[in-house]
Amino acid sequence: MAEAVRHDKTARQLRLLSDALDSGRLGPVKRLVNTLSPAEIGNLLESLPHGKRVVVWGLVDPEDDGEVLVHVGDEVRESLLADMDPDEIVAAVEDLDIDDLADLVEDLPGTVIDEVLKSMDRDNRERLEQVLSYPEDTAGRLMNPDVVTVRADTTVDVVLRYLRLRGELPEHTDYLYVVSRRHQYLGRIGLAQLLTHEAGTPINQLIDSEQPAFDVDESAAEVARQFSDHDWLSAPVVDDNHVLLGRITVDDVVDIIREQAEHQALSAAGLDEDEDLFSPARRAFRRRLVWLGINLATAFIAAGVIGRFEAAIEEIVALAILMPIVAGMGGNAGTQVLALMIRGLALGQIGGSNVRILLRKELGVALINGLALGIGLGLIVLLWFRDPMLSLVIGTALTINLLTAAAGGVLVPLTLKRLGFDPALAGGVVLTTLTDVMGFLGFLGLATLILLR
Amino acid sequence: MAEAVRHDKTARQLRLLSDALDSGRLGPVKRLVNTLSPAEIGNLLESLPHGKRVVVWGLVDPEDDGEVLVHVGDEVRESLLADMDPDEIVAAVEDLDIDDLADLVEDLPGTVIDEVLKSMDRDNRERLEQVLSYPEDTAGRLMNPDVVTVRADTTVDVVLRYLRLRGELPEHTDYLYVVSRRHQYLGRIGLAQLLTHEAGTPINQLIDSEQPAFDVDESAAEVARQFSDHDWLSAPVVDDNHVLLGRITVDDVVDIIREQAEHQALSAAGLDEDEDLFSPARRAFRRRLVWLGINLATAFIAAGVIGRFEAAIEEIVALAILMPIVAGMGGNAGTQVLALMIRGLALGQIGGSNVRILLRKELGVALINGLALGIGLGLIVLLWFRDPMLSLVIGTALTINLLTAAAGGVLVPLTLKRLGFDPALAGGVVLTTLTDVMGFLGFLGLATLILLR
């Protein structure tokens, strides 16, 4: 419901824009596009097929080009960059914040990077090179080195005078950082503190030393967790010697959280979060083919199991009609457990100590569900095929497969994780292979034992 | 990989805590728990089975009780509240911020709510009642009414004097709001501005009137979108007459984004984002039964299709062995398209104008994939069953089902949305029913036409 609202707003802009584009008069399109924020323009570009995307991209105010590039996925970004000449790219990105620029730099052509570096002053160049020296997905890459620092052995009025001299503060500055003579991080002072205390108050009385600093090597995921757990708006980043290197602000954390969520949602279907909705068919096809190929291989495992029971199926064709039900229900039940496990693992809520309890709970749920659904399924099958033993077989097989699904739902993601695979990516394939095999094997095996003797 | 780090940290705490709990000495447990932030304690409680959860909850510093309650899911919160007596609950929640309290209030027993209201001063009681008067998931519910306002017809030094008199500012205050005599929102002034301008500067020279205000009825999802698109840290909320009611800060937006992501991930498996990992089996069972029951019903639709082809299967048992492959591959391919569509719909990237292009692209991808995989599958089947016509039938049936999956993947979520259903919740069931039916119907139907004449 809430989602619908969001959809409606952007979709309305999209419709307006599309109508204007179709009419061929680009004036209105340009006016419309340039009322939007760079993120909104990025979102709009992602929702346009290639032809229209190029036209609209040409109409974006060059001043916004850099910010828009920051806000689109890797694949769309490539398609936009392909449409610009080197000078345009340099002009677009040279005024970006260091952290945004660092984010882009790997997608830029080498000659452009050199140009951009040349166009920067030495200070900024050194800062960019420093940020780029840290691996992706670490605090070092997320931080902005542009911070305002003060010393502890001074007073409020001195700081106020310094700030007035300095003029504008970096965007989203809510705290000044207090550092030692060797630029080590000691604590922070809120702008609010400076405003609400008398001029003569010594700074060291106002220092908040509770705010911990991130190590520059800290993972982006851990940074995001701490920001969201502690409701921080910004946090300092330090090196091994506790020297202050920069600060991370919550707006970048919001981006990380969004990306994590997209990754989780799309990787279950074997897709990448940078996938372009309108990527050319031949490109999309290749990526999907790999995933479908893996699934085809696992489908043959299940088919092989069925093949073992040719004789039984030849004798009782009802087995062929009913066997997908048993296999499919196992897949559905297993997917539920898997979804809970993947969330629990992502939140760090599942450790060695509670796995056994979780497994016992899930097996309990599966047993009750298996009995309830097994009896229901048995009754329907009895009405359909008028064969009480067939009913017994399918009810039992369903219960066995739901128990398999529960055990697999808990243990497959844990095992994958231990082996270094991403459970969100591979969990579904492995688990449904398991429930397919067990569904066919249990049902056809029991039928062979009980019905065919 | 990054996720693993997060997992490891929390899992380590969990292991330590579990060991300490098992040893029965509660002193170390208490010390350990109370080094954590309320959000971390909440996360830890969620990862404990009921028995241990109650023990640890009893050890949490009563001062943190309220914040912890804010940070856990609905179901876990209920289990924690059930363990407290009314006095404890009142003590825990009475010091919470108004927006957090409003978040909790619906889970509290009626008598407790009365007590809490009685314990508040009149100002705060009125503010709480005001916030509660707005529907859930709107800006009105998210806002905190505690804001600092100034008038436009004054100067920096007057404001500074006022702030010093006022003392502490509300948490996360980065801007003061400028209001008219009738308390209408006119714009904002950054604390940084106040610090970097001379004492005599008139306030109306510093007003930033670019920051728009949210309407109090705006949906939480739209609030989250705008915060993340514009990199805001806070934004004002106004009523129909543009009277300032409060402000929303980004930390609450982070929570919304996390909840949206969990909702999307879990609803695909028919689960609720408030599901407790350790909810009692009889409770979890009931909720899952509904979902599995729906899936059972759809499985019978597919079984009914197979039943129509009894004669064909009796004659050629290989059909029974191979038919799940065709159905399953359609499900896999459809799920990929569905995942992209659900993301696109959530981001508002899919509107009437680009659906046709999207459909054409997905049909193109499906056709190439269908031909590639169809030929591959046909060859394997040829080697297995040595029947060229059977190979032709399965290859063709697979291509048809991948095309069905592509069309369904695009059109099913759009149709569900238009009908007012949540595509993330219902899309998978509807789509796999479609691909199952089409998989069995296409394969068995073609086989009947071509192989059995």
mmCIF file of N, CA, C and O in Angstrom, chain A residues 271-330:
data_model
loop_
_atom_site.group_PDB
_atom_site.id
_atom_site.type_symbol
_atom_site.label_atom_id
_atom_site.label_comp_id
_atom_site.label_asym_id
_atom_site.label_seq_id
_atom_site.Cartn_x
_atom_site.Cartn_y
_atom_site.Cartn_z
ATOM 1 N N LEU A 271 20.564 -13.229 -9.756
ATOM 2 C CA LEU A 271 20.791 -11.964 -10.448
ATOM 3 C C LEU A 271 21.695 -11.057 -9.638
ATOM 4 O O LEU A 271 21.863 -11.231 -8.432
ATOM 5 N N ASP A 272 22.230 -10.051 -10.303
ATOM 6 C CA ASP A 272 23.132 -9.100 -9.690
ATOM 7 C C ASP A 272 22.367 -7.815 -9.405
ATOM 8 O O ASP A 272 21.484 -7.449 -10.174
ATOM 9 N N GLU A 273 22.666 -7.123 -8.287
ATOM 10 C CA GLU A 273 21.907 -5.910 -7.979
ATOM 11 C C GLU A 273 22.196 -4.777 -8.962
ATOM 12 O O GLU A 273 21.463 -3.798 -8.997
ATOM 13 N N ASP A 274 23.259 -4.925 -9.748
ATOM 14 C CA ASP A 274 23.547 -3.871 -10.729
ATOM 15 C C ASP A 274 22.887 -4.131 -12.075
ATOM 16 O O ASP A 274 23.090 -3.388 -13.030
ATOM 17 N N GLU A 275 22.111 -5.207 -12.164
ATOM 18 C CA GLU A 275 21.414 -5.559 -13.412
ATOM 19 C C GLU A 275 20.560 -4.379 -13.891
ATOM 20 O O GLU A 275 19.773 -3.814 -13.141
ATOM 21 N N ASP A 276 20.731 -4.028 -15.166
ATOM 22 C CA ASP A 276 19.948 -2.960 -15.790
ATOM 23 C C ASP A 276 18.641 -3.563 -16.296
ATOM 24 O O ASP A 276 18.637 -4.559 -17.004
ATOM 25 N N LEU A 277 17.521 -2.929 -15.893
ATOM 26 C CA LEU A 277 16.196 -3.424 -16.297
ATOM 27 C C LEU A 277 16.111 -3.557 -17.818
ATOM 28 O O LEU A 277 15.414 -4.413 -18.343
ATOM 29 N N PHE A 278 16.818 -2.671 -18.515
ATOM 30 C CA PHE A 278 16.730 -2.654 -19.971
ATOM 31 C C PHE A 278 18.030 -3.080 -20.656
ATOM 32 O O PHE A 278 18.306 -2.662 -21.771
ATOM 33 N N SER A 279 18.838 -3.879 -19.960
ATOM 34 C CA SER A 279 20.097 -4.270 -20.611
ATOM 35 C C SER A 279 19.757 -5.059 -21.874
ATOM 36 O O SER A 279 18.754 -5.742 -21.926
ATOM 37 N N PRO A 280 20.610 -4.950 -22.900
ATOM 38 C CA PRO A 280 20.304 -5.589 -24.174
ATOM 39 C C PRO A 280 20.072 -7.090 -23.977
ATOM 40 O O PRO A 280 20.745 -7.720 -23.159
ATOM 41 N N ALA A 281 19.125 -7.643 -24.749
ATOM 42 C CA ALA A 281 18.733 -9.040 -24.571
ATOM 43 C C ALA A 281 19.935 -9.976 -24.612
ATOM 44 O O ALA A 281 20.053 -10.887 -23.799
ATOM 45 N N ARG A 282 20.885 -9.736 -25.543
ATOM 46 C CA ARG A 282 21.983 -10.693 -25.689
ATOM 47 C C ARG A 282 22.893 -10.681 -24.463
ATOM 48 O O ARG A 282 23.560 -11.652 -24.153
ATOM 49 N N ARG A 283 22.891 -9.551 -23.747
ATOM 50 C CA ARG A 283 23.723 -9.464 -22.559
ATOM 51 C C ARG A 283 23.009 -10.132 -21.380
ATOM 52 O O ARG A 283 23.600 -10.912 -20.639
ATOM 53 N N ALA A 284 21.717 -9.789 -21.215
ATOM 54 C CA ALA A 284 20.927 -10.372 -20.133
ATOM 55 C C ALA A 284 20.860 -11.881 -20.285
ATOM 56 O O ALA A 284 20.927 -12.628 -19.316
ATOM 57 N N PHE A 285 20.760 -12.329 -21.540
ATOM 58 C CA PHE A 285 20.589 -13.753 -21.806
ATOM 59 C C PHE A 285 21.763 -14.565 -21.289
ATOM 60 O O PHE A 285 21.597 -15.609 -20.672
ATOM 61 N N ARG A 286 22.965 -14.067 -21.506
ATOM 62 C CA ARG A 286 24.148 -14.842 -21.131
ATOM 63 C C ARG A 286 24.188 -15.078 -19.615
ATOM 64 O O ARG A 286 24.453 -16.161 -19.145
ATOM 65 N N ARG A 287 23.872 -13.997 -18.854
ATOM 66 C CA ARG A 287 23.911 -14.120 -17.409
ATOM 67 C C ARG A 287 22.857 -15.097 -16.909
ATOM 68 O O ARG A 287 23.078 -15.880 -16.014
ATOM 69 N N ARG A 288 21.670 -14.991 -17.522
ATOM 70 C CA ARG A 288 20.587 -15.858 -17.052
ATOM 71 C C ARG A 288 20.842 -17.300 -17.442
ATOM 72 O O ARG A 288 20.429 -18.212 -16.749
ATOM 73 N N LEU A 289 21.507 -17.482 -18.579
ATOM 74 C CA LEU A 289 21.740 -18.838 -19.073
ATOM 75 C C LEU A 289 22.536 -19.648 -18.047
ATOM 76 O O LEU A 289 22.240 -20.820 -17.803
ATOM 77 N N VAL A 290 23.542 -19.013 -17.436
ATOM 78 C CA VAL A 290 24.365 -19.709 -16.442
ATOM 79 C C VAL A 290 23.468 -20.241 -15.329
ATOM 80 O O VAL A 290 23.515 -21.416 -14.961
ATOM 81 N N TRP A 291 22.614 -19.362 -14.820
ATOM 82 C CA TRP A 291 21.743 -19.726 -13.706
ATOM 83 C C TRP A 291 20.775 -20.842 -14.106
ATOM 84 O O TRP A 291 20.598 -21.831 -13.394
ATOM 85 N N LEU A 292 20.170 -20.694 -15.278
ATOM 86 C CA LEU A 292 19.220 -21.709 -15.721
ATOM 87 C C LEU A 292 19.938 -23.025 -16.011
ATOM 88 O O LEU A 292 19.386 -24.102 -15.775
ATOM 89 N N GLY A 293 21.175 -22.935 -16.505
ATOM 90 C CA GLY A 293 21.960 -24.143 -16.752
ATOM 91 C C GLY A 293 22.199 -24.924 -15.460
ATOM 92 O O GLY A 293 22.057 -26.156 -15.424
ATOM 93 N N ILE A 294 22.549 -24.202 -14.386
ATOM 94 C CA ILE A 294 22.740 -24.855 -13.082
ATOM 95 C C ILE A 294 21.441 -25.542 -12.656
ATOM 96 O O ILE A 294 21.427 -26.683 -12.203
ATOM 97 N N ASN A 295 20.328 -24.816 -12.838
ATOM 98 C CA ASN A 295 19.048 -25.383 -12.440
ATOM 99 C C ASN A 295 18.668 -26.584 -13.300
ATOM 100 O O ASN A 295 18.045 -27.530 -12.810
ATOM 101 N N LEU A 296 19.078 -26.545 -14.567
ATOM 102 C CA LEU A 296 18.787 -27.681 -15.447
ATOM 103 C C LEU A 296 19.543 -28.917 -14.962
ATOM 104 O O LEU A 296 18.991 -30.021 -14.901
ATOM 105 N N ALA A 297 20.793 -28.693 -14.572
ATOM 106 C CA ALA A 297 21.592 -29.822 -14.084
ATOM 107 C C ALA A 297 20.927 -30.453 -12.854
ATOM 108 O O ALA A 297 20.832 -31.674 -12.741
ATOM 109 N N THR A 298 20.453 -29.616 -11.947
ATOM 110 C CA THR A 298 19.830 -30.178 -10.740
ATOM 111 C C THR A 298 18.502 -30.853 -11.086
ATOM 112 O O THR A 298 18.120 -31.826 -10.443
ATOM 113 N N ALA A 299 17.808 -30.330 -12.116
ATOM 114 C CA ALA A 299 16.540 -30.952 -12.509
ATOM 115 C C ALA A 299 16.781 -32.378 -12.994
ATOM 116 O O ALA A 299 15.941 -33.268 -12.800
ATOM 117 N N PHE A 300 17.962 -32.604 -13.610
ATOM 118 C CA PHE A 300 18.265 -33.955 -14.084
ATOM 119 C C PHE A 300 18.500 -34.922 -12.933
ATOM 120 O O PHE A 300 18.219 -36.114 -13.047
ATOM 121 N N ILE A 301 19.020 -34.392 -11.824
ATOM 122 C CA ILE A 301 19.183 -35.268 -10.653
ATOM 123 C C ILE A 301 17.812 -35.807 -10.249
ATOM 124 O O ILE A 301 17.621 -37.008 -10.044
ATOM 125 N N ALA A 302 16.821 -34.886 -10.159
ATOM 126 C CA ALA A 302 15.475 -35.310 -9.780
ATOM 127 C C ALA A 302 14.885 -36.263 -10.822
ATOM 128 O O ALA A 302 14.258 -37.285 -10.475
ATOM 129 N N ALA A 303 15.115 -35.952 -12.118
ATOM 130 C CA ALA A 303 14.586 -36.825 -13.173
ATOM 131 C C ALA A 303 15.202 -38.219 -13.076
ATOM 132 O O ALA A 303 14.521 -39.232 -13.285
ATOM 133 N N GLY A 304 16.492 -38.250 -12.718
ATOM 134 C CA GLY A 304 17.160 -39.538 -12.551
ATOM 135 C C GLY A 304 16.490 -40.377 -11.473
ATOM 136 O O GLY A 304 16.322 -41.599 -11.620
ATOM 137 N N VAL A 305 16.079 -39.712 -10.377
ATOM 138 C CA VAL A 305 15.388 -40.425 -9.298
ATOM 139 C C VAL A 305 14.078 -41.020 -9.825
ATOM 140 O O VAL A 305 13.762 -42.190 -9.591
ATOM 141 N N ILE A 306 13.313 -40.209 -10.574
ATOM 142 C CA ILE A 306 12.037 -40.708 -11.107
ATOM 143 C C ILE A 306 12.290 -41.899 -12.036
ATOM 144 O O ILE A 306 11.568 -42.895 -11.987
ATOM 145 N N GLY A 307 13.363 -41.788 -12.839
ATOM 146 C CA GLY A 307 13.683 -42.838 -13.799
ATOM 147 C C GLY A 307 13.855 -44.202 -13.146
ATOM 148 O O GLY A 307 13.561 -45.241 -13.737
ATOM 149 N N ARG A 308 14.329 -44.202 -11.900
ATOM 150 C CA ARG A 308 14.515 -45.452 -11.161
ATOM 151 C C ARG A 308 13.181 -46.169 -10.917
ATOM 152 O O ARG A 308 13.154 -47.332 -10.548
ATOM 153 N N PHE A 309 12.073 -45.418 -11.007
ATOM 154 C CA PHE A 309 10.777 -45.995 -10.636
ATOM 155 C C PHE A 309 9.852 -46.127 -11.847
ATOM 156 O O PHE A 309 8.640 -46.124 -11.706
ATOM 157 N N GLU A 310 10.457 -46.262 -13.019
ATOM 158 C CA GLU A 310 9.689 -46.434 -14.255
ATOM 159 C C GLU A 310 8.609 -47.496 -14.117
ATOM 160 O O GLU A 310 7.451 -47.289 -14.491
ATOM 161 N N ALA A 311 9.006 -48.629 -13.567
ATOM 162 C CA ALA A 311 8.078 -49.768 -13.477
ATOM 163 C C ALA A 311 6.848 -49.403 -12.652
ATOM 164 O O ALA A 311 5.708 -49.688 -13.028
ATOM 165 N N ALA A 312 7.092 -48.731 -11.525
ATOM 166 C CA ALA A 312 5.981 -48.354 -10.645
ATOM 167 C C ALA A 312 5.027 -47.405 -11.363
ATOM 168 O O ALA A 312 3.800 -47.562 -11.294
ATOM 169 N N ILE A 313 5.590 -46.435 -12.081
ATOM 170 C CA ILE A 313 4.746 -45.456 -12.779
ATOM 171 C C ILE A 313 3.956 -46.126 -13.896
ATOM 172 O O ILE A 313 2.784 -45.822 -14.114
ATOM 173 N N GLU A 314 4.608 -47.061 -14.593
ATOM 174 C CA GLU A 314 3.910 -47.782 -15.654
ATOM 175 C C GLU A 314 2.685 -48.508 -15.106
ATOM 176 O O GLU A 314 1.630 -48.551 -15.733
ATOM 177 N N GLU A 315 2.863 -49.071 -13.894
ATOM 178 C CA GLU A 315 1.764 -49.834 -13.293
ATOM 179 C C GLU A 315 0.673 -48.920 -12.756
ATOM 180 O O GLU A 315 -0.510 -49.148 -12.956
ATOM 181 N N ILE A 316 1.068 -47.874 -12.027
ATOM 182 C CA ILE A 316 0.094 -46.952 -11.411
ATOM 183 C C ILE A 316 0.362 -45.544 -11.916
ATOM 184 O O ILE A 316 1.210 -44.830 -11.375
ATOM 185 N N VAL A 317 -0.365 -45.101 -12.913
ATOM 186 C CA VAL A 317 -0.081 -43.815 -13.528
ATOM 187 C C VAL A 317 -0.446 -42.667 -12.585
ATOM 188 O O VAL A 317 0.074 -41.551 -12.704
ATOM 189 N N ALA A 318 -1.293 -42.935 -11.595
ATOM 190 C CA ALA A 318 -1.621 -41.907 -10.606
ATOM 191 C C ALA A 318 -0.368 -41.378 -9.908
ATOM 192 O O ALA A 318 -0.314 -40.223 -9.480
ATOM 193 N N LEU A 319 0.652 -42.219 -9.799
ATOM 194 C CA LEU A 319 1.899 -41.781 -9.162
ATOM 195 C C LEU A 319 2.497 -40.597 -9.916
ATOM 196 O O LEU A 319 2.995 -39.646 -9.311
ATOM 197 N N ALA A 320 2.459 -40.670 -11.234
ATOM 198 C CA ALA A 320 3.016 -39.583 -12.042
ATOM 199 C C ALA A 320 2.214 -38.296 -11.852
ATOM 200 O O ALA A 320 2.763 -37.190 -11.836
ATOM 201 N N ILE A 321 0.906 -38.478 -11.697
ATOM 202 C CA ILE A 321 0.045 -37.297 -11.542
ATOM 203 C C ILE A 321 0.311 -36.601 -10.209
ATOM 204 O O ILE A 321 0.328 -35.376 -10.120
ATOM 205 N N LEU A 322 0.546 -37.414 -9.180
ATOM 206 C CA LEU A 322 0.621 -36.850 -7.826
ATOM 207 C C LEU A 322 2.038 -36.474 -7.378
ATOM 208 O O LEU A 322 2.210 -35.658 -6.473
ATOM 209 N N MET A 323 3.038 -37.071 -8.018
ATOM 210 C CA MET A 323 4.405 -36.865 -7.479
ATOM 211 C C MET A 323 4.865 -35.404 -7.466
ATOM 212 O O MET A 323 5.562 -35.010 -6.535
ATOM 213 N N PRO A 324 4.459 -34.546 -8.444
ATOM 214 C CA PRO A 324 4.932 -33.151 -8.332
ATOM 215 C C PRO A 324 4.382 -32.439 -7.095
ATOM 216 O O PRO A 324 4.995 -31.493 -6.601
ATOM 217 N N ILE A 325 3.220 -32.889 -6.589
ATOM 218 C CA ILE A 325 2.662 -32.243 -5.395
ATOM 219 C C ILE A 325 3.599 -32.432 -4.211
ATOM 220 O O ILE A 325 3.937 -31.478 -3.506
ATOM 221 N N VAL A 326 4.039 -33.671 -4.013
ATOM 222 C CA VAL A 326 4.907 -33.966 -2.865
ATOM 223 C C VAL A 326 6.221 -33.183 -2.973
ATOM 224 O O VAL A 326 6.675 -32.569 -2.004
ATOM 225 N N ALA A 327 6.802 -33.200 -4.176
ATOM 226 C CA ALA A 327 8.076 -32.498 -4.354
ATOM 227 C C ALA A 327 7.887 -30.992 -4.175
ATOM 228 O O ALA A 327 8.653 -30.335 -3.454
ATOM 229 N N GLY A 328 6.853 -30.441 -4.801
ATOM 230 C CA GLY A 328 6.628 -28.996 -4.755
ATOM 231 C C GLY A 328 6.340 -28.479 -3.352
ATOM 232 O O GLY A 328 6.859 -27.431 -2.954
ATOM 233 N N MET A 329 5.525 -29.215 -2.595
ATOM 234 C CA MET A 329 5.210 -28.769 -1.232
ATOM 235 C C MET A 329 6.462 -28.738 -0.365
ATOM 236 O O MET A 329 6.625 -27.859 0.482
ATOM 237 N N GLY A 330 7.348 -29.699 -0.568
ATOM 238 C CA GLY A 330 8.618 -29.685 0.164
ATOM 239 C C GLY A 330 9.408 -28.423 -0.174
ATOM 240 O O GLY A 330 9.967 -27.761 0.712
#
